[in-house]
Tab-separated table of C-alpha atoms in Angstrom:
chain	number	residue	atom	x	y	z
A	24	UNK	CA	0.000	0.000	0.000
A	25	UNK	CA	2.719	2.479	0.912
A	26	UNK	CA	4.683	1.771	-2.234
A	27	UNK	CA	1.817	3.035	-4.435
A	28	UNK	CA	1.418	6.397	-2.744
A	29	UNK	CA	4.702	7.914	-3.859
A	30	UNK	CA	7.224	9.884	-1.793
A	31	UNK	CA	4.872	11.763	0.421
A	32	UNK	CA	1.328	11.743	1.776
A	33	UNK	CA	-1.422	13.185	-0.449
A	34	UNK	CA	-2.600	15.615	2.217
A	35	UNK	CA	0.547	17.712	1.716
A	36	UNK	CA	-0.411	18.503	-1.869
A	37	UNK	CA	-3.983	19.120	-0.738
A	38	UNK	CA	-2.847	21.724	1.801
A	39	UNK	CA	-0.678	23.415	-0.825
A	40	UNK	CA	-3.580	23.706	-3.278
A	41	UNK	CA	-5.894	25.016	-0.546
A	42	UNK	CA	-3.373	27.695	0.403
A	43	UNK	CA	-3.086	28.866	-3.183
A	44	UNK	CA	-6.853	28.989	-3.658
A	45	UNK	CA	-7.209	30.969	-0.436
A	46	UNK	CA	-4.571	33.579	-1.253
A	47	UNK	CA	-4.307	33.962	-5.026
A	48	UNK	CA	-7.929	35.090	-5.643
A	49	UNK	CA	-7.073	38.307	-3.820
A	50	UNK	CA	-4.900	39.209	-6.792
A	51	UNK	CA	-7.221	38.210	-9.638
A	52	UNK	CA	-9.151	41.437	-10.184
A	53	UNK	CA	-6.406	43.867	-9.235
A	54	UNK	CA	-2.834	43.718	-10.426
A	55	UNK	CA	0.120	46.031	-10.645
A	56	UNK	CA	1.424	47.477	-13.880
A	57	UNK	CA	2.617	44.854	-16.333
A	58	UNK	CA	5.856	45.707	-18.096
A	59	UNK	CA	6.635	44.529	-21.600
A	60	UNK	CA	9.455	45.058	-24.038
A	61	UNK	CA	8.532	45.162	-27.704
A	62	UNK	CA	11.412	42.820	-28.456
A	63	UNK	CA	9.850	40.083	-26.325
A	64	UNK	CA	6.263	40.792	-27.357
A	65	UNK	CA	7.106	40.562	-31.048
A	66	UNK	CA	8.690	37.119	-30.889
A	67	UNK	CA	7.034	34.665	-33.248
A	68	UNK	CA	5.023	32.319	-31.033
A	69	UNK	CA	1.383	31.522	-30.413
A	70	UNK	CA	1.092	33.909	-27.427
A	71	UNK	CA	1.573	36.840	-29.779
A	72	UNK	CA	-1.977	36.381	-31.110
A	73	UNK	CA	-3.666	36.193	-27.706
A	74	UNK	CA	-5.527	39.106	-26.140
A	75	UNK	CA	-3.748	40.361	-23.030
A	76	UNK	CA	-6.100	41.493	-20.270
A	77	UNK	CA	-4.581	44.324	-18.253
A	78	UNK	CA	-5.419	47.042	-15.749
A	79	UNK	CA	-2.237	48.877	-16.646
A	80	UNK	CA	0.849	48.220	-18.763
A	81	UNK	CA	4.153	49.846	-19.637
A	82	UNK	CA	5.589	49.126	-23.092
A	83	UNK	CA	9.067	50.185	-24.077
A	84	UNK	CA	11.032	49.988	-27.291
A	85	UNK	CA	14.679	50.743	-28.020
A	86	UNK	CA	16.099	50.430	-31.498
A	87	UNK	CA	14.348	47.181	-32.456
A	88	UNK	CA	14.990	46.342	-36.084
A	89	UNK	CA	13.071	44.418	-38.734
A	90	UNK	CA	9.922	44.103	-36.658
A	91	UNK	CA	6.420	43.609	-37.976
A	92	UNK	CA	4.139	42.492	-35.177
A	93	UNK	CA	0.622	43.041	-33.874
A	94	UNK	CA	-0.356	43.102	-30.173
A	95	UNK	CA	-3.864	43.435	-28.717
A	96	UNK	CA	-4.822	44.440	-25.165
A	97	UNK	CA	-8.212	44.060	-23.500
A	98	UNK	CA	-9.767	45.522	-20.350
A	99	UNK	CA	-11.192	43.332	-17.601
A	100	UNK	CA	-14.598	45.033	-17.802
A	101	UNK	CA	-16.762	46.061	-20.736
A	102	UNK	CA	-17.372	49.365	-18.904
A	103	UNK	CA	-13.715	50.295	-19.240
A	104	UNK	CA	-11.714	51.713	-22.106
A	105	UNK	CA	-8.035	52.474	-22.632
A	106	UNK	CA	-6.040	55.632	-22.127
A	107	UNK	CA	-2.636	55.739	-23.865
A	108	UNK	CA	0.087	58.179	-22.961
A	109	UNK	CA	3.766	58.397	-23.959
A	110	UNK	CA	6.479	59.095	-21.425
A	111	UNK	CA	9.015	58.979	-24.254
A	112	UNK	CA	8.580	58.973	-28.028
A	113	UNK	CA	11.308	59.227	-30.660
A	114	UNK	CA	10.751	57.042	-33.694
A	115	UNK	CA	12.851	56.767	-36.815
A	116	UNK	CA	11.198	58.180	-39.922
A	117	UNK	CA	11.007	54.717	-41.483
A	118	UNK	CA	9.448	53.183	-38.351
A	119	UNK	CA	5.710	53.289	-37.707
A	120	UNK	CA	3.479	52.543	-34.749
A	121	UNK	CA	-0.147	52.071	-35.789
A	122	UNK	CA	-2.864	52.243	-33.125
A	123	UNK	CA	-6.256	50.638	-33.831
A	124	UNK	CA	-9.412	51.187	-31.783
A	125	UNK	CA	-10.506	47.559	-31.679
A	126	UNK	CA	-9.446	43.945	-31.362
A	127	UNK	CA	-7.895	43.619	-34.834
A	128	UNK	CA	-5.455	45.510	-37.034
A	129	UNK	CA	-7.991	45.944	-39.838
A	130	UNK	CA	-9.756	48.937	-41.260
A	131	UNK	CA	-8.627	52.487	-40.599
A	132	UNK	CA	-6.108	52.996	-37.840
A	133	UNK	CA	-6.724	55.634	-35.187
A	134	UNK	CA	-3.124	56.901	-35.100
A	135	UNK	CA	-0.059	56.500	-37.312
A	136	UNK	CA	2.983	57.545	-35.304
A	137	UNK	CA	6.408	58.159	-36.774
A	138	UNK	CA	9.299	60.633	-36.517
A	139	UNK	CA	6.988	63.658	-36.846
A	140	UNK	CA	5.190	62.843	-33.608
A	141	UNK	CA	6.313	63.737	-30.078
A	142	UNK	CA	4.801	63.069	-26.690
A	143	UNK	CA	4.015	66.773	-26.252
A	144	UNK	CA	1.820	67.115	-29.354
A	145	UNK	CA	0.012	63.836	-28.731
A	146	UNK	CA	-0.972	64.084	-25.076
A	147	UNK	CA	-3.383	61.422	-23.760
A	148	UNK	CA	-5.205	59.258	-26.320
A	149	UNK	CA	-8.415	57.314	-25.637
A	150	UNK	CA	-10.148	54.373	-27.269
A	151	UNK	CA	-13.909	54.026	-27.552
A	152	UNK	CA	-13.873	50.240	-27.121
A	153	UNK	CA	-12.366	48.054	-24.449
A	154	UNK	CA	-9.691	46.864	-26.918
A	155	UNK	CA	-6.586	48.475	-28.362
A	156	UNK	CA	-4.368	46.962	-31.039
A	157	UNK	CA	-0.806	48.045	-31.789
A	158	UNK	CA	1.040	47.312	-35.011
A	159	UNK	CA	4.754	48.070	-34.878
A	160	UNK	CA	6.834	48.111	-38.063
A	161	UNK	CA	10.559	48.947	-38.156
A	162	UNK	CA	13.290	48.793	-40.784
A	163	UNK	CA	16.845	47.449	-40.627
A	164	UNK	CA	18.454	50.703	-39.492
A	165	UNK	CA	18.272	52.767	-36.344
A	166	UNK	CA	20.109	54.198	-33.342
A	167	UNK	CA	19.875	53.541	-29.626
A	168	UNK	CA	18.028	56.823	-29.200
A	169	UNK	CA	15.094	55.529	-31.245
A	170	UNK	CA	12.156	54.024	-29.395
A	171	UNK	CA	9.280	54.867	-27.093
A	172	UNK	CA	7.823	54.297	-23.639
A	173	UNK	CA	4.049	53.902	-23.701
A	174	UNK	CA	1.724	53.764	-20.677
A	175	UNK	CA	-1.596	51.972	-21.243
A	176	UNK	CA	-4.275	52.252	-18.534
A	177	UNK	CA	-7.765	50.795	-18.318
A	178	UNK	CA	-10.049	53.630	-17.161
A	179	UNK	CA	-13.716	53.910	-16.280
A	180	UNK	CA	-15.599	57.104	-17.139
A	181	UNK	CA	-16.906	59.318	-14.304
A	182	UNK	CA	-20.530	58.457	-15.116
A	183	UNK	CA	-19.951	54.950	-13.796
A	184	UNK	CA	-19.667	54.170	-10.110
A	185	UNK	CA	-16.066	53.940	-8.901
A	186	UNK	CA	-15.137	51.558	-6.093
A	187	UNK	CA	-11.364	51.914	-6.573
A	188	UNK	CA	-9.206	55.010	-7.170
A	189	UNK	CA	-10.565	58.151	-8.850
A	190	UNK	CA	-8.162	60.526	-10.563
A	191	UNK	CA	-8.363	64.203	-9.657
A	192	UNK	CA	-8.366	66.075	-12.956
A	193	UNK	CA	-10.599	64.042	-15.229
A	194	UNK	CA	-12.117	61.888	-12.507
A	195	UNK	CA	-11.322	58.659	-14.287
A	196	UNK	CA	-11.507	55.511	-12.196
A	197	UNK	CA	-8.469	53.195	-12.276
A	198	UNK	CA	-7.479	50.057	-10.390
A	199	UNK	CA	-6.237	50.658	-6.853
A	200	UNK	CA	-3.205	48.461	-7.490
A	201	UNK	CA	-1.944	51.003	-10.045
A	202	UNK	CA	-1.665	53.675	-7.356
A	203	UNK	CA	1.822	54.491	-6.044
A	204	UNK	CA	3.615	52.101	-8.408
A	205	UNK	CA	5.946	54.762	-9.825
A	206	UNK	CA	4.009	55.155	-13.101
A	207	UNK	CA	1.680	58.059	-13.861
A	208	UNK	CA	-1.599	56.402	-14.886
A	209	UNK	CA	-3.971	59.336	-14.313
A	210	UNK	CA	-1.992	61.662	-16.614
A	211	UNK	CA	-2.253	64.350	-13.902
A	212	UNK	CA	-0.005	62.473	-11.446
A	213	UNK	CA	-2.687	62.215	-8.771
A	214	UNK	CA	-2.254	58.453	-8.475
A	215	UNK	CA	1.391	58.979	-7.467
A	216	UNK	CA	0.856	61.906	-5.091
A	217	UNK	CA	-1.817	60.417	-2.844
A	218	UNK	CA	0.020	60.689	0.469
A	219	UNK	CA	-2.095	58.282	2.494
A	220	UNK	CA	-2.288	55.549	-0.124
A	221	UNK	CA	1.378	55.738	-1.052
A	222	UNK	CA	2.413	55.616	2.607
A	223	UNK	CA	0.292	52.512	3.193
A	224	UNK	CA	1.685	50.956	0.049
A	225	UNK	CA	5.254	51.391	1.270
A	226	UNK	CA	4.551	49.964	4.720
A	227	UNK	CA	2.615	47.010	3.304
A	228	UNK	CA	5.710	45.269	1.951
A	229	UNK	CA	8.264	42.823	3.327
A	230	UNK	CA	11.705	42.890	1.736
A	231	UNK	CA	10.193	44.874	-1.115
A	232	UNK	CA	7.494	42.232	-1.714
A	233	UNK	CA	3.789	42.624	-1.019
A	234	UNK	CA	2.649	40.927	2.171
A	235	UNK	CA	0.235	38.674	0.264
A	236	UNK	CA	2.854	37.401	-2.140
A	237	UNK	CA	5.403	37.113	0.655
A	238	UNK	CA	2.999	34.794	2.499
A	239	UNK	CA	2.449	32.775	-0.693
A	240	UNK	CA	6.198	32.345	-1.163
A	241	UNK	CA	6.812	31.373	2.469
A	242	UNK	CA	3.917	28.888	2.608
A	243	UNK	CA	4.931	27.349	-0.712
A	244	UNK	CA	8.548	26.990	0.397
A	245	UNK	CA	7.517	25.336	3.686
A	246	UNK	CA	5.186	22.895	1.950
A	247	UNK	CA	7.812	21.963	-0.624
A	248	UNK	CA	10.344	21.444	2.172
A	249	UNK	CA	7.850	19.266	4.044
A	250	UNK	CA	7.226	17.147	0.947
A	251	UNK	CA	10.983	16.690	0.457
A	252	UNK	CA	11.554	15.706	4.093
A	253	UNK	CA	8.681	13.202	4.078
A	254	UNK	CA	9.804	11.804	0.724
A	255	UNK	CA	13.419	11.352	1.814
A	256	UNK	CA	12.336	9.751	5.106
A	257	UNK	CA	10.022	7.366	3.284
A	258	UNK	CA	12.755	6.352	0.836
A	259	UNK	CA	15.280	5.783	3.635
A	260	UNK	CA	12.827	3.643	5.620
A	261	UNK	CA	11.878	1.639	2.545
A	262	UNK	CA	15.508	1.040	1.615
A	263	UNK	CA	16.265	-0.124	5.171
A	264	UNK	CA	13.306	-2.498	5.132
A	265	UNK	CA	14.347	-3.951	1.774
A	266	UNK	CA	17.959	-4.311	2.955
A	267	UNK	CA	16.875	-6.103	6.125
A	268	UNK	CA	14.554	-8.450	4.252
A	269	UNK	CA	17.160	-9.228	1.612
A	270	UNK	CA	19.866	-9.776	4.232
A	271	UNK	CA	17.798	-12.257	6.263
A	272	UNK	CA	16.860	-14.215	3.173
A	273	UNK	CA	20.469	-14.416	2.028
A	274	UNK	CA	21.705	-15.620	5.437
A	275	UNK	CA	19.002	-18.277	5.650
A	276	UNK	CA	19.748	-19.473	2.143
A	277	UNK	CA	23.469	-19.633	2.867
A	278	UNK	CA	22.876	-21.558	6.113
A	279	UNK	CA	20.629	-24.076	4.347
A	280	UNK	CA	23.125	-24.558	1.541
A	281	UNK	CA	25.976	-24.988	4.007
A	282	UNK	CA	24.017	-27.612	5.980
A	283	UNK	CA	23.299	-29.628	2.865
A	284	UNK	CA	26.938	-29.492	1.831
A	285	UNK	CA	27.941	-30.803	5.253
A	286	UNK	CA	25.491	-33.697	5.049
A	287	UNK	CA	26.089	-34.826	1.477
A	288	UNK	CA	29.093	-35.034	-0.761
A	289	UNK	CA	29.374	-34.155	-4.399
A	290	UNK	CA	28.219	-37.612	-5.436
A	291	UNK	CA	25.186	-37.610	-3.171
A	292	UNK	CA	26.630	-39.820	-0.435
A	293	UNK	CA	26.009	-38.780	3.123
A	294	UNK	CA	29.081	-37.565	4.925
A	295	UNK	CA	29.985	-38.895	8.351
A	296	UNK	CA	29.591	-36.703	11.364
A	297	UNK	CA	32.549	-34.899	12.879
A	298	UNK	CA	32.673	-37.251	15.873
A	299	UNK	CA	32.718	-40.567	14.087
A	300	UNK	CA	33.040	-42.030	10.638
A	301	UNK	CA	31.202	-45.016	9.367
A	302	UNK	CA	33.233	-47.064	6.905
A	303	UNK	CA	31.643	-49.712	4.798
A	304	UNK	CA	33.946	-52.551	3.770
A	305	UNK	CA	33.057	-55.418	1.458
A	306	UNK	CA	35.045	-58.629	1.854
A	307	UNK	CA	34.623	-61.296	-0.743
A	308	UNK	CA	36.015	-64.812	-0.554
A	309	UNK	CA	37.931	-66.048	-3.440
A	310	UNK	CA	40.602	-64.728	-5.687
A	311	UNK	CA	38.500	-61.936	-7.104
A	312	UNK	CA	37.948	-60.168	-3.836
A	313	UNK	CA	37.105	-56.503	-4.071
A	314	UNK	CA	37.546	-53.857	-1.370
A	315	UNK	CA	34.747	-51.341	-1.724
A	316	UNK	CA	35.740	-47.762	-0.917
A	317	UNK	CA	33.463	-45.500	1.078
A	318	UNK	CA	30.707	-44.116	-1.078
A	319	UNK	CA	28.117	-45.705	-3.294
A	320	UNK	CA	28.236	-49.456	-3.714
A	321	UNK	CA	29.112	-50.739	-7.116
A	322	UNK	CA	25.957	-52.845	-7.454
A	323	UNK	CA	22.722	-51.282	-6.261
A	324	UNK	CA	20.567	-53.246	-3.936
A	325	UNK	CA	17.920	-55.288	-5.663
A	326	UNK	CA	14.300	-55.681	-4.699
A	327	UNK	CA	15.141	-58.276	-2.063
A	328	UNK	CA	18.076	-56.490	-0.569
A	329	UNK	CA	21.804	-56.305	-1.076
A	330	UNK	CA	22.578	-59.824	0.051
A	331	UNK	CA	20.415	-61.356	-2.694
A	332	UNK	CA	21.810	-59.171	-5.451
A	333	UNK	CA	25.512	-59.638	-4.668
A	334	UNK	CA	27.226	-62.973	-5.324
A	335	UNK	CA	29.882	-62.409	-2.671
A	336	UNK	CA	29.218	-62.678	0.979
A	337	UNK	CA	29.674	-59.236	2.411
A	338	UNK	CA	30.490	-58.410	5.934
A	339	UNK	CA	29.924	-54.953	7.299
A	340	UNK	CA	32.339	-53.627	9.746
A	341	UNK	CA	31.638	-50.465	11.669
A	342	UNK	CA	34.762	-48.862	12.795
A	343	UNK	CA	34.609	-45.866	15.035
A	344	UNK	CA	37.247	-43.290	14.467
């Protein structure tokens, strides 16, 4: 039964799963700013075509060459839309960043950004849907000064009820987790200047990690350690049991083999005991007398016994040694 359970009791894994289900849901609807580099986003793999749900994201580009990729972001709620704002924008004249107000890079784009555009003349840009699609195309030449830093934030208009953080200037509602993260999501900086919230955010960390995630890491590490300890102990005990069982069987087999070798010789004859030796001697009368050596007799006994099957008269002498 124990051998089929594996290196550890099943309740350890059960406790680990319960801990994750109890803690992780706190982070499902609110998350900090996700940071992406265009170089990694534009790699050719199946994730490139998936919609990325975000509350807030920071995209940066620096002199990527020969790119032609499409990325789509989606809000968590249909009541939200996206606000886009550049912290830095300096594109090469042969590079283009197309912004589409929707889930696909089809139809007419909303913005076509190139070297003529700067962050000052663009300001904050808004979508009308809860999707935004970016198409980034670059050529084979550029300098390290070329690139951009784009902040994307899911906002809720003031006409909708806000249960999280409301910006001061335009009264947009953004996720509370985006407050005091070092990135200006409200465009007026109010999410980074809220004294009370930012103070609580700084004190709510351990070693620079949020308390919730710190607890997740600690609990996970303890459970993994417990599984390892139980597994190693189980293996050691099992190996000791197998060694003991194998050792006893080997000793018993050796003892039995040794006893049989003491009792019988190589030809099947029984050996005499250590205290005495029984010697069988055959004496025959006449010129053809034969002295039988210890061991098997030359002629086997017949159905009526040895005396009737042997022509010579045999006398048995028992000599004690």
